[in-house]
PDB file of C-alpha atoms in Angstrom:
ATOM      1  CA  MET M 211       4.258  11.556  33.010  1.00  0.00           C
ATOM      2  CA  SER M 212       7.435  13.647  32.669  1.00  0.00           C
ATOM      3  CA  LYS M 213       9.439  10.980  34.529  1.00  0.00           C
ATOM      4  CA  VAL M 214       7.514   8.013  33.182  1.00  0.00           C
ATOM      5  CA  SER M 215       8.084   6.879  29.613  1.00  0.00           C
ATOM      6  CA  ILE M 216       5.097   5.702  27.583  1.00  0.00           C
ATOM      7  CA  GLU M 217       7.583   3.613  25.636  1.00  0.00           C
ATOM      8  CA  ARG M 218       8.761   1.767  28.752  1.00  0.00           C
ATOM      9  CA  ILE M 219       5.269   1.357  30.223  1.00  0.00           C
ATOM     10  CA  THR M 220       4.109  -0.349  27.037  1.00  0.00           C
ATOM     11  CA  LYS M 221       7.208  -2.516  26.868  1.00  0.00           C
ATOM     12  CA  ILE M 222       6.972  -3.578  30.525  1.00  0.00           C
ATOM     13  CA  VAL M 223       3.434  -4.890  30.010  1.00  0.00           C
ATOM     14  CA  ARG M 224       4.515  -6.791  26.886  1.00  0.00           C
ATOM     15  CA  LEU M 225       7.616  -8.256  28.516  1.00  0.00           C
ATOM     16  CA  ILE M 226       5.666  -9.494  31.527  1.00  0.00           C
ATOM     17  CA  ARG M 227       2.953 -11.013  29.324  1.00  0.00           C
ATOM     18  CA  LYS M 228       5.514 -12.681  27.078  1.00  0.00           C
ATOM     19  CA  ARG M 229       7.469 -14.269  29.968  1.00  0.00           C
ATOM     20  CA  ARG M 230       4.465 -14.524  32.323  1.00  0.00           C
ATOM     21  CA  ALA M 231       6.865 -13.403  35.075  1.00  0.00           C
ATOM     22  CA  ALA M 232       9.621 -10.805  34.706  1.00  0.00           C
ATOM     23  CA  PRO M 233      12.405 -10.440  37.303  1.00  0.00           C
ATOM     24  CA  MET M 234      13.650  -6.944  38.099  1.00  0.00           C
ATOM     25  CA  ALA M 235      17.105  -7.694  36.684  1.00  0.00           C
ATOM     26  CA  PHE M 236      15.556  -8.810  33.407  1.00  0.00           C
ATOM     27  CA  LEU M 237      13.448  -5.630  33.114  1.00  0.00           C
ATOM     28  CA  VAL M 238      16.458  -3.426  33.892  1.00  0.00           C
ATOM     29  CA  ASP M 239      18.516  -5.209  31.242  1.00  0.00           C
ATOM     30  CA  GLU M 240      15.798  -5.134  28.547  1.00  0.00           C
ATOM     31  CA  LEU M 241      14.773  -1.522  29.134  1.00  0.00           C
ATOM     32  CA  GLU M 242      18.369  -0.310  29.571  1.00  0.00           C
ATOM     33  CA  VAL M 243      17.470   2.008  32.459  1.00  0.00           C
ATOM     34  CA  SER M 244      18.177   2.075  36.173  1.00  0.00           C
ATOM     35  CA  GLU M 245      16.338  -0.078  38.715  1.00  0.00           C
ATOM     36  CA  ALA M 246      14.875   3.121  40.191  1.00  0.00           C
ATOM     37  CA  SER M 247      13.312   3.999  36.830  1.00  0.00           C
ATOM     38  CA  VAL M 248      11.761   0.547  36.498  1.00  0.00           C
ATOM     39  CA  LYS M 249      10.365   0.761  40.047  1.00  0.00           C
ATOM     40  CA  ARG M 250       8.852   4.156  39.230  1.00  0.00           C
ATOM     41  CA  ASP M 251       7.223   2.718  36.110  1.00  0.00           C
ATOM     42  CA  LEU M 252       5.835  -0.254  38.022  1.00  0.00           C
ATOM     43  CA  VAL M 253       4.344   2.052  40.665  1.00  0.00           C
ATOM     44  CA  PHE M 254       2.783   4.184  37.944  1.00  0.00           C
ATOM     45  CA  LEU M 255       1.328   1.093  36.265  1.00  0.00           C
ATOM     46  CA  ARG M 256      -0.161  -0.190  39.512  1.00  0.00           C
ATOM     47  CA  ASP M 257      -1.344   3.022  41.194  1.00  0.00           C
ATOM     48  CA  ARG M 258      -2.210   5.292  38.278  1.00  0.00           C
ATOM     49  CA  LEU M 259      -3.283   2.849  35.587  1.00  0.00           C
ATOM     50  CA  GLY M 260      -4.806   0.189  37.827  1.00  0.00           C
ATOM     51  CA  CYS M 261      -2.644  -2.645  36.584  1.00  0.00           C
ATOM     52  CA  PRO M 262      -2.958  -5.683  38.922  1.00  0.00           C
ATOM     53  CA  LEU M 263       0.814  -6.118  39.326  1.00  0.00           C
ATOM     54  CA  GLU M 264       2.166  -8.537  41.901  1.00  0.00           C
ATOM     55  CA  TRP M 265       5.527  -9.985  42.854  1.00  0.00           C
ATOM     56  CA  ASP M 266       5.292 -13.769  42.546  1.00  0.00           C
ATOM     57  CA  ARG M 267       7.724 -15.479  44.906  1.00  0.00           C
ATOM     58  CA  LYS M 268       7.472 -18.858  43.221  1.00  0.00           C
ATOM     59  CA  LYS M 269       8.117 -17.443  39.751  1.00  0.00           C
ATOM     60  CA  ARG M 270      10.568 -14.885  41.141  1.00  0.00           C
ATOM     61  CA  GLY M 271       9.230 -12.113  38.985  1.00  0.00           C
ATOM     62  CA  TRP M 272       6.526  -9.530  38.424  1.00  0.00           C
ATOM     63  CA  VAL M 273       3.238 -10.885  37.087  1.00  0.00           C
ATOM     64  CA  ILE M 274      -0.029  -9.347  35.904  1.00  0.00           C
ATOM     65  CA  ARG M 275      -3.041 -10.858  37.685  1.00  0.00           C
ATOM     66  CA  ASP M 276      -5.649 -10.654  34.966  1.00  0.00           C
ATOM     67  CA  ASP M 277      -8.110 -12.492  37.222  1.00  0.00           C
ATOM     68  CA  LEU M 278      -8.187  -9.372  39.404  1.00  0.00           C
ATOM     69  CA  ALA M 279      -8.702  -6.966  36.496  1.00  0.00           C
ATOM     70  CA  GLU M 280     -12.074  -5.599  35.477  1.00  0.00           C
ATOM     71  CA  GLY M 281     -13.345  -7.590  32.515  1.00  0.00           C
ATOM     72  CA  GLY M 282     -10.931 -10.440  33.151  1.00  0.00           C
ATOM     73  CA  ARG M 283      -7.890  -8.873  31.442  1.00  0.00           C
ATOM     74  CA  PHE M 284      -5.874  -5.731  32.041  1.00  0.00           C
ATOM     75  CA  GLU M 285      -5.368  -3.438  29.038  1.00  0.00           C
ATOM     76  CA  LEU M 286      -3.571  -0.116  28.864  1.00  0.00           C
ATOM     77  CA  PRO M 287      -6.143   2.680  28.580  1.00  0.00           C
ATOM     78  CA  GLY M 288      -6.600   4.471  25.258  1.00  0.00           C
ATOM     79  CA  VAL M 289      -4.245   4.032  22.311  1.00  0.00           C
ATOM     80  CA  TRP M 290      -0.675   3.239  23.337  1.00  0.00           C
ATOM     81  CA  PHE M 291       2.123   2.714  20.837  1.00  0.00           C
ATOM     82  CA  ASP M 292       5.808   2.079  21.270  1.00  0.00           C
ATOM     83  CA  SER M 293       8.309   3.913  19.062  1.00  0.00           C
ATOM     84  CA  SER M 294       8.558   1.150  16.430  1.00  0.00           C
ATOM     85  CA  GLU M 295       4.772   1.133  15.997  1.00  0.00           C
ATOM     86  CA  VAL M 296       4.626   4.919  15.698  1.00  0.00           C
ATOM     87  CA  PHE M 297       7.447   4.786  13.140  1.00  0.00           C
ATOM     88  CA  ALA M 298       5.445   2.207  11.197  1.00  0.00           C
ATOM     89  CA  LEU M 299       2.333   4.418  11.289  1.00  0.00           C
ATOM     90  CA  LEU M 300       4.288   7.478  10.197  1.00  0.00           C
ATOM     91  CA  THR M 301       5.816   5.461   7.371  1.00  0.00           C
ATOM     92  CA  MET M 302       2.365   4.461   6.140  1.00  0.00           C
ATOM     93  CA  LEU M 303       1.215   8.071   6.348  1.00  0.00           C
ATOM     94  CA  HIS M 304       4.232   9.163   4.313  1.00  0.00           C
ATOM     95  CA  LEU M 305       3.398   6.548   1.708  1.00  0.00           C
ATOM     96  CA  VAL M 306      -0.168   7.843   1.496  1.00  0.00           C
ATOM     97  CA  GLU M 307       1.004  11.454   1.408  1.00  0.00           C
ATOM     98  CA  GLY M 308       3.573  10.630  -1.263  1.00  0.00           C
ATOM     99  CA  VAL M 309       0.910   9.247  -3.568  1.00  0.00           C
ATOM    100  CA  GLN M 310       0.267  12.851  -4.563  1.00  0.00           C
ATOM    101  CA  PRO M 311       1.564  15.729  -2.438  1.00  0.00           C
ATOM    102  CA  GLY M 312      -1.263  17.799  -0.965  1.00  0.00           C
ATOM    103  CA  LEU M 313      -4.052  15.469  -2.053  1.00  0.00           C
ATOM    104  CA  LEU M 314      -4.821  14.171   1.452  1.00  0.00           C
ATOM    105  CA  GLU M 315      -2.912  16.735   3.546  1.00  0.00           C
ATOM    106  CA  GLU M 316      -6.106  18.090   5.113  1.00  0.00           C
ATOM    107  CA  HIS M 317      -6.719  14.703   6.731  1.00  0.00           C
ATOM    108  CA  VAL M 318      -3.217  13.255   7.010  1.00  0.00           C
ATOM    109  CA  GLY M 319      -1.528  16.387   8.392  1.00  0.00           C
ATOM    110  CA  PRO M 320      -3.200  16.483  11.845  1.00  0.00           C
ATOM    111  CA  LEU M 321      -2.688  12.754  12.322  1.00  0.00           C
ATOM    112  CA  LYS M 322       1.016  13.057  11.507  1.00  0.00           C
ATOM    113  CA  THR M 323       1.360  15.862  14.038  1.00  0.00           C
ATOM    114  CA  ARG M 324      -0.259  13.711  16.730  1.00  0.00           C
ATOM    115  CA  LEU M 325       1.936  10.713  15.909  1.00  0.00           C
ATOM    116  CA  ARG M 326       5.083  12.841  16.044  1.00  0.00           C
ATOM    117  CA  SER M 327       4.017  14.020  19.502  1.00  0.00           C
ATOM    118  CA  MET M 328       3.478  10.430  20.651  1.00  0.00           C
ATOM    119  CA  LEU M 329       6.856   9.438  19.263  1.00  0.00           C
ATOM    120  CA  ALA M 330       8.577  12.256  21.155  1.00  0.00           C
ATOM    121  CA  GLU M 331       6.973  11.046  24.393  1.00  0.00           C
ATOM    122  CA  GLY M 332       8.040   7.492  23.738  1.00  0.00           C
ATOM    123  CA  THR M 333      11.780   7.931  23.254  1.00  0.00           C
ATOM    124  CA  LYS M 334      14.325  10.701  23.576  1.00  0.00           C
ATOM    125  CA  SER M 335      16.527   9.336  20.796  1.00  0.00           C
ATOM    126  CA  ALA M 336      13.890   9.391  18.071  1.00  0.00           C
ATOM    127  CA  ARG M 337      14.596  11.625  15.092  1.00  0.00           C
ATOM    128  CA  PRO M 338      11.973  12.866  12.651  1.00  0.00           C
ATOM    129  CA  ILE M 339      11.051  10.046  10.325  1.00  0.00           C
ATOM    130  CA  GLU M 340      11.425  12.405   7.356  1.00  0.00           C
ATOM    131  CA  ARG M 341      15.201  11.979   7.757  1.00  0.00           C
ATOM    132  CA  LYS M 342      14.900   8.193   7.782  1.00  0.00           C
ATOM    133  CA  LEU M 343      12.545   7.640   4.874  1.00  0.00           C
ATOM    134  CA  ARG M 344      12.874   8.725   1.262  1.00  0.00           C
ATOM    135  CA  LEU M 345      10.148   8.109  -1.315  1.00  0.00           C
ATOM    136  CA  ILE M 346      10.840   8.747  -4.991  1.00  0.00           C
ATOM    137  CA  HIS M 347       7.851   9.038  -7.310  1.00  0.00           C
ATOM    138  CA  PHE M 348       8.024   9.168 -11.074  1.00  0.00           C
ATOM    139  CA  ALA M 349       5.547  10.817 -13.451  1.00  0.00           C
ATOM    140  CA  PRO M 350       2.331  10.792 -11.382  1.00  0.00           C
ATOM    141  CA  ARG M 351      -0.520  12.555 -13.160  1.00  0.00           C
ATOM    142  CA  LYS M 352      -2.111  15.411 -11.239  1.00  0.00           C
ATOM    143  CA  VAL M 353      -5.593  14.825  -9.791  1.00  0.00           C
ATOM    144  CA  GLU M 354      -7.878  17.682  -8.817  1.00  0.00           C
ATOM    145  CA  PRO M 355      -8.056  17.446  -4.982  1.00  0.00           C
ATOM    146  CA  LYS M 356     -11.724  18.465  -4.827  1.00  0.00           C
ATOM    147  CA  HIS M 357     -12.596  15.703  -7.301  1.00  0.00           C
ATOM    148  CA  PHE M 358     -10.747  13.161  -5.177  1.00  0.00           C
ATOM    149  CA  GLN M 359     -12.590  14.239  -2.029  1.00  0.00           C
ATOM    150  CA  THR M 360     -15.976  14.109  -3.771  1.00  0.00           C
ATOM    151  CA  ILE M 361     -15.323  10.660  -5.239  1.00  0.00           C
ATOM    152  CA  ALA M 362     -13.979   9.253  -1.966  1.00  0.00           C
ATOM    153  CA  GLY M 363     -16.991  10.623  -0.094  1.00  0.00           C
ATOM    154  CA  ALA M 364     -19.469   9.090  -2.539  1.00  0.00           C
ATOM    155  CA  LEU M 365     -17.601   5.784  -2.442  1.00  0.00           C
ATOM    156  CA  LEU M 366     -17.792   5.582   1.357  1.00  0.00           C
ATOM    157  CA  SER M 367     -21.413   6.760   1.572  1.00  0.00           C
ATOM    158  CA  GLY M 368     -22.628   4.481  -1.234  1.00  0.00           C
ATOM    159  CA  LYS M 369     -23.858   7.221  -3.600  1.00  0.00           C
ATOM    160  CA  ARG M 370     -23.862   7.417  -7.389  1.00  0.00           C
ATOM    161  CA  LEU M 371     -21.791   9.951  -9.326  1.00  0.00           C
ATOM    162  CA  ARG M 372     -22.265  11.890 -12.539  1.00  0.00           C
ATOM    163  CA  LEU M 373     -19.008  12.461 -14.395  1.00  0.00           C
ATOM    164  CA  ARG M 374     -17.849  14.581 -17.269  1.00  0.00           C
ATOM    165  CA  TYR M 375     -15.064  12.352 -18.598  1.00  0.00           C
ATOM    166  CA  TRP M 376     -12.380  12.981 -21.198  1.00  0.00           C
ATOM    167  CA  ASN M 377     -11.535  10.022 -23.448  1.00  0.00           C
ATOM    168  CA  ARG M 378      -7.922  10.282 -24.632  1.00  0.00           C
ATOM    169  CA  ASP M 379      -8.268   7.799 -27.483  1.00  0.00           C
ATOM    170  CA  ARG M 380     -11.348   9.413 -29.036  1.00  0.00           C
ATOM    171  CA  LYS M 381     -10.371  12.919 -27.875  1.00  0.00           C
ATOM    172  CA  GLU M 382     -13.892  13.718 -26.721  1.00  0.00           C
ATOM    173  CA  SER M 383     -15.864  14.268 -23.519  1.00  0.00           C
ATOM    174  CA  SER M 384     -18.848  12.217 -22.400  1.00  0.00           C
ATOM    175  CA  ASP M 385     -21.294  12.277 -19.491  1.00  0.00           C
ATOM    176  CA  ARG M 386     -21.488   9.134 -17.374  1.00  0.00           C
ATOM    177  CA  GLU M 387     -23.622   8.057 -14.428  1.00  0.00           C
ATOM    178  CA  ILE M 388     -21.687   5.547 -12.355  1.00  0.00           C
ATOM    179  CA  SER M 389     -21.780   3.585  -9.125  1.00  0.00           C
ATOM    180  CA  PRO M 390     -18.247   3.768  -7.635  1.00  0.00           C
ATOM    181  CA  GLN M 391     -16.871   0.440  -6.378  1.00  0.00           C
ATOM    182  CA  GLN M 392     -13.218   0.994  -5.444  1.00  0.00           C
ATOM    183  CA  LEU M 393     -10.326   3.438  -5.745  1.00  0.00           C
ATOM    184  CA  VAL M 394      -7.088   1.966  -7.052  1.00  0.00           C
ATOM    185  CA  HIS M 395      -3.613   3.520  -6.928  1.00  0.00           C
ATOM    186  CA  TYR M 396      -1.726   1.886  -9.774  1.00  0.00           C
ATOM    187  CA  ARG M 397       1.728   2.807 -11.061  1.00  0.00           C
ATOM    188  CA  GLU M 398       1.644   6.274  -9.479  1.00  0.00           C
ATOM    189  CA  ASN M 399      -1.862   7.117 -10.679  1.00  0.00           C
ATOM    190  CA  TRP M 400      -5.430   6.927  -9.363  1.00  0.00           C
ATOM    191  CA  ILE M 401      -8.085   4.776 -11.036  1.00  0.00           C
ATOM    192  CA  LEU M 402     -11.778   4.541 -10.109  1.00  0.00           C
ATOM    193  CA  ASP M 403     -13.432   1.191 -10.790  1.00  0.00           C
ATOM    194  CA  ALA M 404     -17.175   1.671 -11.146  1.00  0.00           C
ATOM    195  CA  TRP M 405     -20.388   0.278 -12.562  1.00  0.00           C
ATOM    196  CA  CYS M 406     -21.250   2.391 -15.608  1.00  0.00           C
ATOM    197  CA  HIS M 407     -25.035   2.698 -15.962  1.00  0.00           C
ATOM    198  CA  GLU M 408     -24.718   3.780 -19.588  1.00  0.00           C
ATOM    199  CA  LYS M 409     -22.678   0.728 -20.633  1.00  0.00           C
ATOM    200  CA  ASN M 410     -24.311  -1.517 -18.019  1.00  0.00           C
ATOM    201  CA  ALA M 411     -20.891  -2.940 -17.192  1.00  0.00           C
ATOM    202  CA  LEU M 412     -17.820  -2.421 -15.033  1.00  0.00           C
ATOM    203  CA  ARG M 413     -15.471   0.273 -16.254  1.00  0.00           C
ATOM    204  CA  SER M 414     -12.287   1.982 -15.032  1.00  0.00           C
ATOM    205  CA  PHE M 415     -11.880   5.767 -15.013  1.00  0.00           C
ATOM    206  CA  ALA M 416      -8.572   7.651 -14.700  1.00  0.00           C
ATOM    207  CA  LEU M 417      -9.110  10.350 -12.069  1.00  0.00           C
ATOM    208  CA  GLU M 418      -6.993  12.932 -13.885  1.00  0.00           C
ATOM    209  CA  SER M 419      -9.350  12.631 -16.901  1.00  0.00           C
ATOM    210  CA  ILE M 420     -12.431  13.548 -14.855  1.00  0.00           C
ATOM    211  CA  GLN M 421     -13.401  17.098 -15.831  1.00  0.00           C
ATOM    212  CA  SER M 422     -16.294  17.480 -13.382  1.00  0.00           C
ATOM    213  CA  VAL M 423     -18.040  15.280 -10.816  1.00  0.00           C
ATOM    214  CA  GLN M 424     -21.340  15.508  -8.950  1.00  0.00           C
ATOM    215  CA  VAL M 425     -22.759  13.324  -6.176  1.00  0.00           C
ATOM    216  CA  LEU M 426     -26.289  12.059  -6.896  1.00  0.00           C
ATOM    217  CA  ALA M 427     -29.016  11.214  -4.407  1.00  0.00           C
ATOM    218  CA  GLU M 428     -29.552   7.703  -5.786  1.00  0.00           C
ATOM    219  CA  PRO M 429     -27.805   4.851  -3.950  1.00  0.00           C
ATOM    220  CA  ALA M 430     -24.956   3.172  -5.788  1.00  0.00           C
ATOM    221  CA  VAL M 431     -25.332  -0.302  -7.233  1.00  0.00           C
ATOM    222  CA  GLU M 432     -23.064  -2.735  -5.402  1.00  0.00           C
ATOM    223  CA  VAL M 433     -21.118  -5.263  -7.441  1.00  0.00           C
ATOM    224  CA  SER M 434     -20.181  -8.457  -5.629  1.00  0.00           C
ATOM    225  CA  GLN M 435     -16.558  -9.084  -4.713  1.00  0.00           C
ATOM    226  CA  GLN M 436     -16.593 -12.261  -6.762  1.00  0.00           C
ATOM    227  CA  GLU M 437     -17.722 -10.410  -9.886  1.00  0.00           C
ATOM    228  CA  MET M 438     -15.125  -7.680  -9.276  1.00  0.00           C
ATOM    229  CA  GLN M 439     -12.332 -10.235  -8.959  1.00  0.00           C
ATOM    230  CA  GLU M 440     -13.419 -12.167 -12.041  1.00  0.00           C
ATOM    231  CA  HIS M 441     -13.524  -8.962 -14.071  1.00  0.00           C
ATOM    232  CA  PHE M 442     -10.246  -7.350 -12.974  1.00  0.00           C
ATOM    233  CA  ARG M 443      -7.962 -10.279 -12.117  1.00  0.00           C
ATOM    234  CA  GLY M 444      -8.114 -11.917 -15.530  1.00  0.00           C
ATOM    235  CA  GLY M 445      -6.542  -9.097 -17.536  1.00  0.00           C
ATOM    236  CA  TYR M 446      -3.009  -7.761 -17.502  1.00  0.00           C
ATOM    237  CA  GLY M 447      -2.228  -4.584 -15.557  1.00  0.00           C
ATOM    238  CA  ILE M 448      -5.002  -2.039 -15.556  1.00  0.00           C
ATOM    239  CA  PHE M 449      -6.763  -3.640 -18.536  1.00  0.00           C
ATOM    240  CA  ALA M 450      -9.576  -5.813 -17.224  1.00  0.00           C
ATOM    241  CA  GLY M 451     -11.589  -8.621 -18.756  1.00  0.00           C
ATOM    242  CA  ALA M 452     -11.216 -12.345 -19.179  1.00  0.00           C
ATOM    243  CA  ALA M 453      -7.754 -13.407 -20.361  1.00  0.00           C
ATOM    244  CA  LYS M 454      -7.844 -14.323 -24.052  1.00  0.00           C
ATOM    245  CA  HIS M 455      -4.138 -14.987 -24.578  1.00  0.00           C
ATOM    246  CA  ARG M 456      -1.089 -16.214 -22.729  1.00  0.00           C
ATOM    247  CA  ALA M 457       2.298 -14.666 -23.407  1.00  0.00           C
ATOM    248  CA  ARG M 458       5.462 -16.758 -23.205  1.00  0.00           C
ATOM    249  CA  LEU M 459       8.473 -14.520 -22.658  1.00  0.00           C
ATOM    250  CA  LYS M 460      12.166 -15.411 -22.492  1.00  0.00           C
ATOM    251  CA  PHE M 461      14.573 -13.127 -20.617  1.00  0.00           C
ATOM    252  CA  THR M 462      18.364 -13.227 -20.869  1.00  0.00           C
ATOM    253  CA  PRO M 463      20.336 -14.582 -17.887  1.00  0.00           C
ATOM    254  CA  GLU M 464      21.463 -11.023 -17.076  1.00  0.00           C
ATOM    255  CA  ARG M 465      17.911  -9.631 -16.931  1.00  0.00           C
ATOM    256  CA  ALA M 466      16.574 -12.783 -15.240  1.00  0.00           C
ATOM    257  CA  GLN M 467      18.294 -11.689 -12.011  1.00  0.00           C
ATOM    258  CA  TRP M 468      15.655  -8.972 -11.629  1.00  0.00           C
ATOM    259  CA  VAL M 469      12.618 -10.343 -13.438  1.00  0.00           C
ATOM    260  CA  ASP M 470      12.448 -13.620 -11.519  1.00  0.00           C
ATOM    261  CA  LYS M 471      11.841 -11.549  -8.345  1.00  0.00           C
ATOM    262  CA  GLU M 472       8.892  -9.701  -9.911  1.00  0.00           C
ATOM    263  CA  THR M 473       5.205 -10.597 -10.002  1.00  0.00           C
ATOM    264  CA  TRP M 474       3.676  -9.519 -13.298  1.00  0.00           C
ATOM    265  CA  HIS M 475       0.372 -11.338 -12.855  1.00  0.00           C
ATOM    266  CA  HIS M 476      -1.193 -13.433 -10.098  1.00  0.00           C
ATOM    267  CA  GLY M 477      -1.678 -16.254 -12.639  1.00  0.00           C
ATOM    268  CA  GLN M 478       1.869 -16.287 -13.990  1.00  0.00           C
ATOM    269  CA  THR M 479       4.108 -19.353 -14.286  1.00  0.00           C
ATOM    270  CA  SER M 480       7.864 -19.425 -14.790  1.00  0.00           C
ATOM    271  CA  GLU M 481      10.923 -21.608 -15.184  1.00  0.00           C
ATOM    272  CA  ARG M 482      14.695 -21.249 -15.215  1.00  0.00           C
ATOM    273  CA  LEU M 483      16.484 -22.788 -18.193  1.00  0.00           C
ATOM    274  CA  SER M 484      19.858 -24.515 -18.029  1.00  0.00           C
ATOM    275  CA  ASP M 485      21.636 -21.528 -19.618  1.00  0.00           C
ATOM    276  CA  GLY M 486      20.344 -19.215 -16.871  1.00  0.00           C
ATOM    277  CA  SER M 487      17.644 -17.560 -18.953  1.00  0.00           C
ATOM    278  CA  TYR M 488      14.163 -17.111 -17.491  1.00  0.00           C
ATOM    279  CA  VAL M 489      10.855 -17.983 -19.164  1.00  0.00           C
ATOM    280  CA  LEU M 490       7.775 -16.199 -17.881  1.00  0.00           C
ATOM    281  CA  GLU M 491       4.180 -16.905 -18.901  1.00  0.00           C
ATOM    282  CA  VAL M 492       1.431 -14.361 -18.192  1.00  0.00           C
ATOM    283  CA  PRO M 493      -2.234 -14.243 -19.247  1.00  0.00           C
ATOM    284  CA  TYR M 494      -3.624 -11.057 -20.783  1.00  0.00           C
ATOM    285  CA  SER M 495      -6.725  -9.668 -22.455  1.00  0.00           C
ATOM    286  CA  ASN M 496      -5.334  -6.418 -23.891  1.00  0.00           C
ATOM    287  CA  ASP M 497      -1.662  -6.289 -24.911  1.00  0.00           C
ATOM    288  CA  GLN M 498      -1.213  -2.497 -24.680  1.00  0.00           C
ATOM    289  CA  GLU M 499       0.362  -2.414 -21.223  1.00  0.00           C
ATOM    290  CA  LEU M 500       2.206  -5.684 -21.762  1.00  0.00           C
ATOM    291  CA  VAL M 501       3.935  -4.264 -24.852  1.00  0.00           C
ATOM    292  CA  MET M 502       4.986  -1.213 -22.796  1.00  0.00           C
ATOM    293  CA  ASP M 503       6.592  -3.497 -20.209  1.00  0.00           C
ATOM    294  CA  LEU M 504       8.342  -5.521 -22.916  1.00  0.00           C
ATOM    295  CA  LEU M 505       9.742  -2.317 -24.460  1.00  0.00           C
ATOM    296  CA  ARG M 506      11.117  -1.439 -21.035  1.00  0.00           C
ATOM    297  CA  HIS M 507      13.029  -4.754 -20.950  1.00  0.00           C
ATOM    298  CA  SER M 508      14.138  -4.796 -24.600  1.00  0.00           C
ATOM    299  CA  PRO M 509      16.497  -6.018 -25.961  1.00  0.00           C
ATOM    300  CA  GLU M 510      16.819  -8.462 -23.035  1.00  0.00           C
ATOM    301  CA  VAL M 511      13.495 -10.190 -23.761  1.00  0.00           C
ATOM    302  CA  GLU M 512      12.147 -12.345 -26.586  1.00  0.00           C
ATOM    303  CA  VAL M 513       8.461 -13.098 -27.183  1.00  0.00           C
ATOM    304  CA  LEU M 514       8.199 -16.838 -27.818  1.00  0.00           C
ATOM    305  CA  SER M 515       4.416 -16.748 -28.240  1.00  0.00           C
ATOM    306  CA  PRO M 516       1.846 -15.810 -29.359  1.00  0.00           C
ATOM    307  CA  PRO M 517       2.955 -14.615 -32.841  1.00  0.00           C
ATOM    308  CA  SER M 518       0.603 -11.606 -32.693  1.00  0.00           C
ATOM    309  CA  LEU M 519       2.354 -10.244 -29.594  1.00  0.00           C
ATOM    310  CA  ARG M 520       5.781 -10.889 -31.115  1.00  0.00           C
ATOM    311  CA  GLU M 521       4.741  -8.929 -34.202  1.00  0.00           C
ATOM    312  CA  ARG M 522       3.357  -6.045 -32.107  1.00  0.00           C
ATOM    313  CA  LEU M 523       6.642  -5.766 -30.203  1.00  0.00           C
ATOM    314  CA  HIS M 524       8.656  -5.951 -33.448  1.00  0.00           C
ATOM    315  CA  ILE M 525       6.637  -3.114 -34.999  1.00  0.00           C
ATOM    316  CA  ALA M 526       7.044  -0.956 -31.895  1.00  0.00           C
ATOM    317  CA  LEU M 527      10.811  -1.571 -31.746  1.00  0.00           C
ATOM    318  CA  CYS M 528      11.250  -0.801 -35.460  1.00  0.00           C
ATOM    319  CA  ALA M 529       9.275   2.423 -35.077  1.00  0.00           C
ATOM    320  CA  ALA M 530      11.367   3.426 -32.076  1.00  0.00           C
ATOM    321  CA  ALA M 531      14.619   2.613 -33.901  1.00  0.00           C
ATOM    322  CA  SER M 532      13.521   4.628 -36.926  1.00  0.00           C
ATOM    323  CA  LYS M 533      12.632   7.702 -34.866  1.00  0.00           C
ATOM    324  CA  ASN M 534      15.873   7.504 -32.909  1.00  0.00           C
ATOM    325  CA  ARG M 535      18.216   6.825 -35.802  1.00  0.00           C
ATOM    326  CA  PRO M 536      21.466   8.777 -35.255  1.00  0.00           C
ATOM    327  CA  PRO M 537      22.096  11.629 -37.692  1.00  0.00           C
ATOM    328  CA  ALA M 538      24.240  10.852 -40.694  1.00  0.00           C
ATOM    329  CA  VAL M 539      27.910  11.740 -40.306  1.00  0.00           C
ATOM    330  CA  GLN M 540      28.844  14.647 -42.621  1.00  0.00           C
TER     331      GLN M 540
END
């Protein structure tokens, strides 16, 4: 394999399948190598990999005779990727790794090493993807790696969990028995959606607030996908539940350039006004996260309705202005 490129072998098969017949000149031009290199690759494909390659005089090109292949279609053995596919896989692994450094390194690390090796075999010009990709994360909350592993294991094996959970609002710990349903990575942080057997309802648990976790022998209760969607898709952000209100928000023409490209809620509606401003309507059940997003866009946003949300934003802005009042000039 030292003289045969995995990258070219994969590409040759795809080019022939795409055109149904590939002339030698076409392969040389597409692969940007010498005719001798292409001939060597074709010999390797036919003699070492058992590809039913033939020169078709009528089509004036190389064809793959799938009717002669075992199973009715020739496939490259094992897992073969070209450089762009390996880059894509490494990018996804970097995204997963960047969620929280070290959290999944035990599992992601060996796979990254293997993919780097495959990439090196595929092309001489490839540079480490670390130089081509930069991920910037802001304010993720630290999760105990052993808790993550335990929760993920129980989720995949369908087991219940017993948690010791810290409630920030009440500033107290409680014991919960839950049936995990799904792990969610939301705004840099991990959330576990689960059926709480104490509350007999779906609840969301922040992983960084879990003080201890234990896998139980009892099988987890499974909640249907329809029920999960109805519960979580109605609210705004991480706050679930049926939408009780609908916010109507008006953004200035300057801020509209960014906001009209954003999706705040799957059920949102919007319109552009003649002056360039942007009106966005979003449903919500709990306004806590919505107010945080409106503070982020203030003073470029106005709450048109409902009055209760407008008042909540006004109170928050006044409190912020009071705390950040500049010192009096002496």
